[in-house]
Tab-separated table of C-alpha atoms in Angstrom:
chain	number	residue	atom	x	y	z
A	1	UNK	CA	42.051	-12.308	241.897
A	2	UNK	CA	39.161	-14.445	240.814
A	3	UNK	CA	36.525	-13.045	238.152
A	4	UNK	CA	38.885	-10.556	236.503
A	5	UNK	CA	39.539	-11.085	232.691
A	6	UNK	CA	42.716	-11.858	231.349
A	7	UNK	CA	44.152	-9.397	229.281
A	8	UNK	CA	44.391	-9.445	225.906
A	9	UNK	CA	47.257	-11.199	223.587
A	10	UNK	CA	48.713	-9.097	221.970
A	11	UNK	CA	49.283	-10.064	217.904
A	12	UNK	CA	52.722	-11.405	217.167
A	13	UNK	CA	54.083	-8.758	214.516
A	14	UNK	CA	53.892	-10.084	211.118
A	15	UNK	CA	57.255	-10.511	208.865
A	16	UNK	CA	59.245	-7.755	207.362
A	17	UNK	CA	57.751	-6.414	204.537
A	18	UNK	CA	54.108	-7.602	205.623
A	19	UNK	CA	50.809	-5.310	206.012
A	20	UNK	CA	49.641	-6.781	208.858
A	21	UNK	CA	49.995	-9.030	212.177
A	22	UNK	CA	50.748	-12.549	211.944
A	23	UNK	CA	48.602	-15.078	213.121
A	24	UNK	CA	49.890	-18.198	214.367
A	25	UNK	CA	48.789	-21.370	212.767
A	26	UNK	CA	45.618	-23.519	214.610
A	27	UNK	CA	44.866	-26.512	214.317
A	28	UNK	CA	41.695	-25.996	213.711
A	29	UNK	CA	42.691	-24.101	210.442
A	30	UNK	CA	42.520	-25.986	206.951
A	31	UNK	CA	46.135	-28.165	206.002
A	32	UNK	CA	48.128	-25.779	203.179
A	33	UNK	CA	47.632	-26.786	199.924
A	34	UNK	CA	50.563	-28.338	198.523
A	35	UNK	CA	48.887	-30.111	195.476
A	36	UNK	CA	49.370	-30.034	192.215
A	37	UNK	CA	47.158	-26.768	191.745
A	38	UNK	CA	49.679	-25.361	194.015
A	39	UNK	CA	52.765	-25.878	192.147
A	40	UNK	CA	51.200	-24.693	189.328
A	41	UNK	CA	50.086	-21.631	191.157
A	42	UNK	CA	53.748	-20.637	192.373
A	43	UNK	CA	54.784	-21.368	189.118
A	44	UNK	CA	52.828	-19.313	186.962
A	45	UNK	CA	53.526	-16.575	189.624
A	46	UNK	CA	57.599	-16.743	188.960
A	47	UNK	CA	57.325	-17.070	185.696
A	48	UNK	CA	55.190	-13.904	185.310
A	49	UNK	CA	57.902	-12.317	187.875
A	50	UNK	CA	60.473	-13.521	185.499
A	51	UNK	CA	59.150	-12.143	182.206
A	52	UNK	CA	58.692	-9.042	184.288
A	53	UNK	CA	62.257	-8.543	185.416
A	54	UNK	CA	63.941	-9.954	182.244
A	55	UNK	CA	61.698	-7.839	179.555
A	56	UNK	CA	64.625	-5.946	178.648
A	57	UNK	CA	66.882	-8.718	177.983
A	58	UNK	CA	64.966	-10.067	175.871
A	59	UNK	CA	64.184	-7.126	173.486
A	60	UNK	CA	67.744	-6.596	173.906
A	61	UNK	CA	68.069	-10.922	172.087
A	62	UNK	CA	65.381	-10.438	170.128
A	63	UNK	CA	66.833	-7.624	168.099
A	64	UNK	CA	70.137	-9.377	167.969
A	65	UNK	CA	67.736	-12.448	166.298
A	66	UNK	CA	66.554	-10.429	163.897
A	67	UNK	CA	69.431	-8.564	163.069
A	68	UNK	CA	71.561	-11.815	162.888
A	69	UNK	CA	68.274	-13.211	160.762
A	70	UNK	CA	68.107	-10.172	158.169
A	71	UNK	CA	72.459	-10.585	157.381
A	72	UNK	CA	71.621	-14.467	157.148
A	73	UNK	CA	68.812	-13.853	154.561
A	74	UNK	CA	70.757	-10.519	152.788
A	75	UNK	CA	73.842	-12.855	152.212
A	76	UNK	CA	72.070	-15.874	150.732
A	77	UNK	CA	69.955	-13.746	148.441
A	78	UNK	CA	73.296	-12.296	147.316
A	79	UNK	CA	75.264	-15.103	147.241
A	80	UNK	CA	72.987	-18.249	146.598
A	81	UNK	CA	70.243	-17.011	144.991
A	82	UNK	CA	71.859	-15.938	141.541
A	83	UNK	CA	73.575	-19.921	141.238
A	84	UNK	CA	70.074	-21.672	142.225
A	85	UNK	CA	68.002	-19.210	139.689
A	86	UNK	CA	70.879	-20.180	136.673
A	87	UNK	CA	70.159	-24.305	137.647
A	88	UNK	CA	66.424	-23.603	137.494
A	89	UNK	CA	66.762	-22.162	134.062
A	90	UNK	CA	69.417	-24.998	132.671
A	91	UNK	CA	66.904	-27.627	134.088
A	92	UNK	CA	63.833	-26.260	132.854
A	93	UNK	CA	65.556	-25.041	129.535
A	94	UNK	CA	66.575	-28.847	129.317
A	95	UNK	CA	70.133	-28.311	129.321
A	96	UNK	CA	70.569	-30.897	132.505
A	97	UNK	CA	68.925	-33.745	130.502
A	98	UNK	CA	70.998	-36.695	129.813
A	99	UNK	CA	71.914	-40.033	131.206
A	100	UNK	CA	73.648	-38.783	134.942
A	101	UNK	CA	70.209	-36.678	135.802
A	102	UNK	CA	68.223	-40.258	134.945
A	103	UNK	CA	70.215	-42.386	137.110
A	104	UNK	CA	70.298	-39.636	140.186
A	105	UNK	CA	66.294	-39.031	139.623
A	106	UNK	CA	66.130	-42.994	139.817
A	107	UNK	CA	68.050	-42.855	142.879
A	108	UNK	CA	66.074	-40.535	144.546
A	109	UNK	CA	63.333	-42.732	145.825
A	110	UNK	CA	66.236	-45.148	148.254
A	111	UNK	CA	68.407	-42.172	148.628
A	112	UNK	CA	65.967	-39.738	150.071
A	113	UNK	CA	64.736	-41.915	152.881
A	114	UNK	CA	68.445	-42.865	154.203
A	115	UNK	CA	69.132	-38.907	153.731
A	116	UNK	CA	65.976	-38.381	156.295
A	117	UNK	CA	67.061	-41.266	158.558
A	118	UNK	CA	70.507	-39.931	158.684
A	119	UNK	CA	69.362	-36.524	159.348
A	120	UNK	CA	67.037	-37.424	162.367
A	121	UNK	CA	69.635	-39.725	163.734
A	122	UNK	CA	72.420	-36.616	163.702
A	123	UNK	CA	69.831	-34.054	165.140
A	124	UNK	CA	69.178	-36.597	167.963
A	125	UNK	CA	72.777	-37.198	168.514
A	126	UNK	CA	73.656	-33.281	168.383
A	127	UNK	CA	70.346	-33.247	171.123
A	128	UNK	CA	71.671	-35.353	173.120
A	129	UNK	CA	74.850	-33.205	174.062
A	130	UNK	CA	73.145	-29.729	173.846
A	131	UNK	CA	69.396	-30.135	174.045
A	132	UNK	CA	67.170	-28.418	173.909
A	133	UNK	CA	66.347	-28.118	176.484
A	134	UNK	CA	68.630	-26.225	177.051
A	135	UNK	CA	68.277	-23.426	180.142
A	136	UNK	CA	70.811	-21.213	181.620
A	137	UNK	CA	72.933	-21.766	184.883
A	138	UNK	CA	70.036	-19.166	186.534
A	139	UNK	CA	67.136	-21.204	186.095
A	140	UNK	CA	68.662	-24.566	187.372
A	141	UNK	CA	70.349	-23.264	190.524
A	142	UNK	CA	67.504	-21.263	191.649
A	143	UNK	CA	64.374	-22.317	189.856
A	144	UNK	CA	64.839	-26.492	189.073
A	145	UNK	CA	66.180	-27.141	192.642
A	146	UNK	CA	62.414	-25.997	194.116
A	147	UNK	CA	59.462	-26.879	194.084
A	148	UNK	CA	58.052	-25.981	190.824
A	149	UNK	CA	56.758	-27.203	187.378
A	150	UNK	CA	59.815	-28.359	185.867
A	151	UNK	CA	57.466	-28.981	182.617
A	152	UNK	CA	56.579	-25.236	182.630
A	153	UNK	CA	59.738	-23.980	183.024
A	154	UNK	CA	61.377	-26.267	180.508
A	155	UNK	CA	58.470	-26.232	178.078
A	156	UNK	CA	58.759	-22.672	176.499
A	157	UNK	CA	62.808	-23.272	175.324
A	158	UNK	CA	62.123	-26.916	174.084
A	159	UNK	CA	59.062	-25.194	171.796
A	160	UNK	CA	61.131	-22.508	170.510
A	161	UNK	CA	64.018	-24.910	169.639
A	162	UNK	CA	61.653	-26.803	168.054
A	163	UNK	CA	60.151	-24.027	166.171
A	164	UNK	CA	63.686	-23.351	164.948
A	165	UNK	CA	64.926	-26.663	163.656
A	166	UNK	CA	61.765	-26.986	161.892
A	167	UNK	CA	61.729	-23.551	159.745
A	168	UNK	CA	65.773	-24.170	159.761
A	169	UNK	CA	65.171	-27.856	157.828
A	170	UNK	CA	62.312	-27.123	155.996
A	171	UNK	CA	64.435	-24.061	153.867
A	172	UNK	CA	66.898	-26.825	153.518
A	173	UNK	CA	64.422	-29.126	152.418
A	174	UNK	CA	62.603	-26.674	149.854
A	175	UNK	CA	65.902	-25.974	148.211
A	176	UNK	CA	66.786	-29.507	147.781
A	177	UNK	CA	63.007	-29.815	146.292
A	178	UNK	CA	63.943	-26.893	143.670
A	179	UNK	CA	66.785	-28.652	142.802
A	180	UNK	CA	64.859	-31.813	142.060
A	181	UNK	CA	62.440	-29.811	140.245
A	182	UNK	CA	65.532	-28.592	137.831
A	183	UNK	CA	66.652	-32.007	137.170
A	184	UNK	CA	63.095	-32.677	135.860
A	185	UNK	CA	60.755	-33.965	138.724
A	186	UNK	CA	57.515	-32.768	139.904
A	187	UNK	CA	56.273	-28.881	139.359
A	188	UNK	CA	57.642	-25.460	139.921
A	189	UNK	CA	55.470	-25.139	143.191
A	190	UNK	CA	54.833	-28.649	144.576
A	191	UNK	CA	58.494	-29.966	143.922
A	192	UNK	CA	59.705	-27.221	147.019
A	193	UNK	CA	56.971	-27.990	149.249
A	194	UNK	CA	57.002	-31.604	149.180
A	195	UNK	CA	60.698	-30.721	149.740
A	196	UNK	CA	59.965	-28.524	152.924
A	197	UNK	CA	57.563	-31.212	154.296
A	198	UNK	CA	60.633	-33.565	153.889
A	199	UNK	CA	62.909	-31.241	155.537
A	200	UNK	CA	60.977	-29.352	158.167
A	201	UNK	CA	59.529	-33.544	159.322
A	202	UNK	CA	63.184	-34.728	159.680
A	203	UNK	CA	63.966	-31.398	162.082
A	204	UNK	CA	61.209	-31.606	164.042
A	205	UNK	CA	61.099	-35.423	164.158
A	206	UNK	CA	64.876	-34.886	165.214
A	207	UNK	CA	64.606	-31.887	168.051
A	208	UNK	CA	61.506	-34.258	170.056
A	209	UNK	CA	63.511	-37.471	169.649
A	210	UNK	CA	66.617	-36.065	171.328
A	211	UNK	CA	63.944	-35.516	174.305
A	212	UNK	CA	63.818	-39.371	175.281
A	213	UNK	CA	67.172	-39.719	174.001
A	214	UNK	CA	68.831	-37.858	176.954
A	215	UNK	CA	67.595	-39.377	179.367
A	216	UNK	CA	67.885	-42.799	178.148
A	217	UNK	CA	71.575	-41.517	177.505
A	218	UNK	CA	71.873	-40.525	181.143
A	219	UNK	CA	70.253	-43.402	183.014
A	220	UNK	CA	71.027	-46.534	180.794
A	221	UNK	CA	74.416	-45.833	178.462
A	222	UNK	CA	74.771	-48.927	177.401
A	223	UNK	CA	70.962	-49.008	175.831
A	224	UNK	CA	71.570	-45.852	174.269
A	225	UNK	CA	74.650	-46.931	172.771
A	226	UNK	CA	72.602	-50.285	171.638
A	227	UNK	CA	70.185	-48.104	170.111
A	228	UNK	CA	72.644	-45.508	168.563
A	229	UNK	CA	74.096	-48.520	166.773
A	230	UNK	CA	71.201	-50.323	165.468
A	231	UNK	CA	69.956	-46.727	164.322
A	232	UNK	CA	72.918	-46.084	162.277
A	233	UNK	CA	72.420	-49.995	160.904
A	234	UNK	CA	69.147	-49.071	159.558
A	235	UNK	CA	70.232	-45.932	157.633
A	236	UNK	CA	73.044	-47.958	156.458
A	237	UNK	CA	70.135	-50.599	155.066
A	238	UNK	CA	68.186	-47.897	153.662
A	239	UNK	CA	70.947	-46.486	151.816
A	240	UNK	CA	72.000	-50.100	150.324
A	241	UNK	CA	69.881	-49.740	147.466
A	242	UNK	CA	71.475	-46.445	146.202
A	243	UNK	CA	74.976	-47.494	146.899
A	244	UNK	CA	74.050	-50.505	144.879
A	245	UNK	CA	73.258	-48.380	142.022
A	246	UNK	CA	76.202	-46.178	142.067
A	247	UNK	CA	78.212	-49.069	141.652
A	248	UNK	CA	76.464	-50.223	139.072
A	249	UNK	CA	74.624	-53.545	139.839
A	250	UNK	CA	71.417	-51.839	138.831
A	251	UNK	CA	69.841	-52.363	142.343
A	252	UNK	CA	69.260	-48.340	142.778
A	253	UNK	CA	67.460	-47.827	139.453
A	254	UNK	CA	65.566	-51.552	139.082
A	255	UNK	CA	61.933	-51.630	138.666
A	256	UNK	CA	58.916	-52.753	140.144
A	257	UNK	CA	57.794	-53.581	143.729
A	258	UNK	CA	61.564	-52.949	144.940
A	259	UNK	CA	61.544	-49.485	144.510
A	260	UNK	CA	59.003	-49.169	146.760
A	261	UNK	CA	60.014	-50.796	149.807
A	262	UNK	CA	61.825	-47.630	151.423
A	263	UNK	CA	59.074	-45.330	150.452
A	264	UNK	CA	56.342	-47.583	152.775
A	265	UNK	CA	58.799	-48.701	154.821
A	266	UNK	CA	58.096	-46.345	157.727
A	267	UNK	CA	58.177	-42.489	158.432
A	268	UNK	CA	61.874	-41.755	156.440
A	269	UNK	CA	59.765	-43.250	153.587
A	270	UNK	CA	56.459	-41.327	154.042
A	271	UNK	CA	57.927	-38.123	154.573
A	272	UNK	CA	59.892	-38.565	150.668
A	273	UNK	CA	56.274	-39.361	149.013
A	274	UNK	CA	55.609	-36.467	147.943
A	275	UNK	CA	58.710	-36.116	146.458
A	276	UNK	CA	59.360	-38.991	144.618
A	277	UNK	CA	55.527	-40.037	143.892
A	278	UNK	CA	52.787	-38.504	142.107
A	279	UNK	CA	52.902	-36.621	138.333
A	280	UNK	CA	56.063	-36.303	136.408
A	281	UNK	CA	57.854	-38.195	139.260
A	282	UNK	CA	60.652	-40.969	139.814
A	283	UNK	CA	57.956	-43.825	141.101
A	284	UNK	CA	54.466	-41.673	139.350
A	285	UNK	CA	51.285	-42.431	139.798
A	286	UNK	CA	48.106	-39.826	140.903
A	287	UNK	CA	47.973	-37.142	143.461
A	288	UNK	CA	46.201	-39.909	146.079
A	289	UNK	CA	49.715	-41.074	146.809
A	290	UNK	CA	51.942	-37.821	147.919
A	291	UNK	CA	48.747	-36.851	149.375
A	292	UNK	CA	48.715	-39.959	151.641
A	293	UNK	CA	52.423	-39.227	152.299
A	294	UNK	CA	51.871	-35.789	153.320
A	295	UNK	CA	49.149	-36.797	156.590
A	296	UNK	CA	51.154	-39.996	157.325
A	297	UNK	CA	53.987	-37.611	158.405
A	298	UNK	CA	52.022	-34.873	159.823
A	299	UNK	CA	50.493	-37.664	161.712
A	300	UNK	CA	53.879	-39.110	162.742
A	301	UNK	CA	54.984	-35.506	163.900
A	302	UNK	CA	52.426	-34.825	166.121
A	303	UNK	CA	52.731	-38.338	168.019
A	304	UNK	CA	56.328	-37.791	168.324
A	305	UNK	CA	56.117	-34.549	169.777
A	306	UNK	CA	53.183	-35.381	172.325
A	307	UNK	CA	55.393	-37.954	173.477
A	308	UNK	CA	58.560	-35.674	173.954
A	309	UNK	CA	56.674	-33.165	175.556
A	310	UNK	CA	55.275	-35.749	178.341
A	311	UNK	CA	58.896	-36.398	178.875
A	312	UNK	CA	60.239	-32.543	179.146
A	313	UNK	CA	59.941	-32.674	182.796
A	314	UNK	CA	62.020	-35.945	183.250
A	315	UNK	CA	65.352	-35.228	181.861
A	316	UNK	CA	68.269	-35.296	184.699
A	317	UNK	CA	68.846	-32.336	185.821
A	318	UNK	CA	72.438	-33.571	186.369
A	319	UNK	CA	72.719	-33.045	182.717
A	320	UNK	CA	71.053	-30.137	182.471
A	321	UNK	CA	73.742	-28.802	184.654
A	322	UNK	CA	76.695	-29.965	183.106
A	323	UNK	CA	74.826	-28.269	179.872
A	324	UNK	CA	74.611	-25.191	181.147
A	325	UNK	CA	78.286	-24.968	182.234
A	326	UNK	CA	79.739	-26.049	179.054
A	327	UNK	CA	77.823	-24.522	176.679
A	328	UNK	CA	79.218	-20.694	177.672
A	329	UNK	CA	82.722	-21.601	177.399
A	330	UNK	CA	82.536	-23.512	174.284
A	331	UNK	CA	80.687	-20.402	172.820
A	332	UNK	CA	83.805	-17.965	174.212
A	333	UNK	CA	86.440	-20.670	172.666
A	334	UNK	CA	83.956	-20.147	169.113
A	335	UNK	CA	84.404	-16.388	169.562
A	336	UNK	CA	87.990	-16.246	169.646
A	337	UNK	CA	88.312	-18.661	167.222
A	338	UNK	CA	90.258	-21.436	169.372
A	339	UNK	CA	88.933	-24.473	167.838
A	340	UNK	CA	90.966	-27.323	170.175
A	341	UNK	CA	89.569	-25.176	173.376
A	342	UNK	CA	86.311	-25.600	172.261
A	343	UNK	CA	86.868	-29.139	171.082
A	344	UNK	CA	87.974	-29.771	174.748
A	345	UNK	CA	84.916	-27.802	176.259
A	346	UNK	CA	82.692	-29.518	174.282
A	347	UNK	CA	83.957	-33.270	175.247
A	348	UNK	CA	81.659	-35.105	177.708
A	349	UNK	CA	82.894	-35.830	181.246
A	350	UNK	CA	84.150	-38.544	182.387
A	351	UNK	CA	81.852	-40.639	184.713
């Protein structure tokens, strides 16, 4: 019949679990936004859903962090304090004087740089195999494989891991500048924190190469193995000079403008200034000099690790993967002790 309405549509019930009816898309309506804004949206929403859902695991690893921390630190105060106080005292009570504590201070400005060089180049290595980053076989299936920001998600383990090798290097590092101080070099204070500057540069320099590393080890093998090799050629250079020495040509201890060359010869150099420059040092001179050291590195670290974190988001996740599933059986072959099972766990696959 003409002139009567039409009824009314009824609204098409919304989804399960909604609060309303669901309205079907118009064209007239606005296009979704799928930009980058987006993604960053959805992302900060799982990730707050995450640390929602997993706050109990991870009390649960934090206290097993700090317990594991305190036994670390209780043992080496027992066990490696007492020896390190008694060389303090010989050294400082001069009882470490004599000709083999010359020729190792002597050595210390060509053996200290191949020592960082070597260092960096093993942390890289050891990153390219485990990472970081390194997440867990829950975040790649169901996390990587949409449409997220693979930066954010990565970001916060890479930091941490970061974090880690730093403080973990540094301690090593401000031991090793104690010791130096008890064979007669630098001061009580200064000595173990040009030592932890040394140290905690080479970790972190280390951790945010192994970033570029993987996925140059990934995409291009043979480059990385190019690389690899002339890297282990130039610690091999850098420790020439020492070797020399020990063998007694009198290339590690000679004087003048050679002993300088691996201290200004690039960041493995810088990072040993203030250790082997500066008052009552192997090379001397003022305070301008570890000083100038000290903000070349910190300078060198924080270009190195803006340019690993601009490359968090573009490591394989093919390797991340294969991470993920190794690294849980290698850690059950640790636990029970089976050394060849976790040697064979731990062996790359075969492409």
């Amino acid at each position: 019949m003409t002139g009567t309405p039409a009824p009314p549509t009824a609204p098409v019930p919304g989804p399960a679990g909604s609060s309303g009816p669901f309205d079907p898309p118009s064209p007239f309506d606005p296009p979704a936004d799928t930009g980058r804004e987006a993604v960053r949206r959805r992302t900060a929403g799982v990730r707050a859903l995450l640390r929602r859902a997993r706050a109990e695991t991870r009390r649960a690893r934090r206290r097993s962090v700090l317990y594991t921390a305190y036994c670390t630190v209780l043992l080496g105060a027992l066990w490696g304090v007492p020896p390190l106080w008694a060389v303090v005292r010989a050294g400082t009570g001069g009882r470490l004087d004599g000709p083999v504590t010359d020729h190792v201070l002597a050595a210390l400005p060509s053996l200290l740089p191949a020592l960082w060089a070597a260092a960096v180049l093993a942390l890289v290595l050891r990153g390219v195999r485990w990472g970081p980053p390194a997440p867990d076989r829950a975040t790649i299936a169901w996390l990587l494989a949409h449409p997220l920001d693979r930066r954010a998600l990565l970001m916060p383990r890479w930091v941490v891991s970061v974090a880690l090798a730093t403080a973990a290097t540094a301690a090593v590092g401000a031991l090793g500048g104690l010791l130096v101080f008890a064979l007669g070099a630098g001061g009580p204070v200064a000595a173990p924190l040009a030592g932890a500057l040394a140290g905690g540069s080479a970790g972190c320099v280390g951790t945010c190469l192994a970033v570029p590393a993987q996925r140059v080890a990934t995409l291009a093998p043979t480059r990385h193995r190019r690389i690899v090799r002339a890297a282990r050629g130039g610690a091999t250079l850098l420790a020439l000079p020492f070797l020399a020495g020990a063998l007694g040509t009198g290339a590690g201890g000679s004087e003048g403008a050679a002993r300088w060359i691996p201290a200004w010869s690039g960041p493995w150099g810088w990072a040993t200034l203030p250790l082997t420059t500066g008052p009552d040092t192997p090379l001397g001179g003022g305070w301008g000099l570890p000083v100038t050291g000290g903000v070349l590195t910190l300078a060198t670290l924080v270009a190195v690790a803006v340019w690993a974190a601009r490359g968090i988001d573009r490591i394989p996740t093919r390797l991340l993967r294969e991470r993920a599933e190794t690294a849980p059986r290698v850690r059950a072959a640790r636990y029970t002790l089976d050394l060849r099972a976790a040697r064979m766990a731990a062996r790359p696959p075969r492409r």
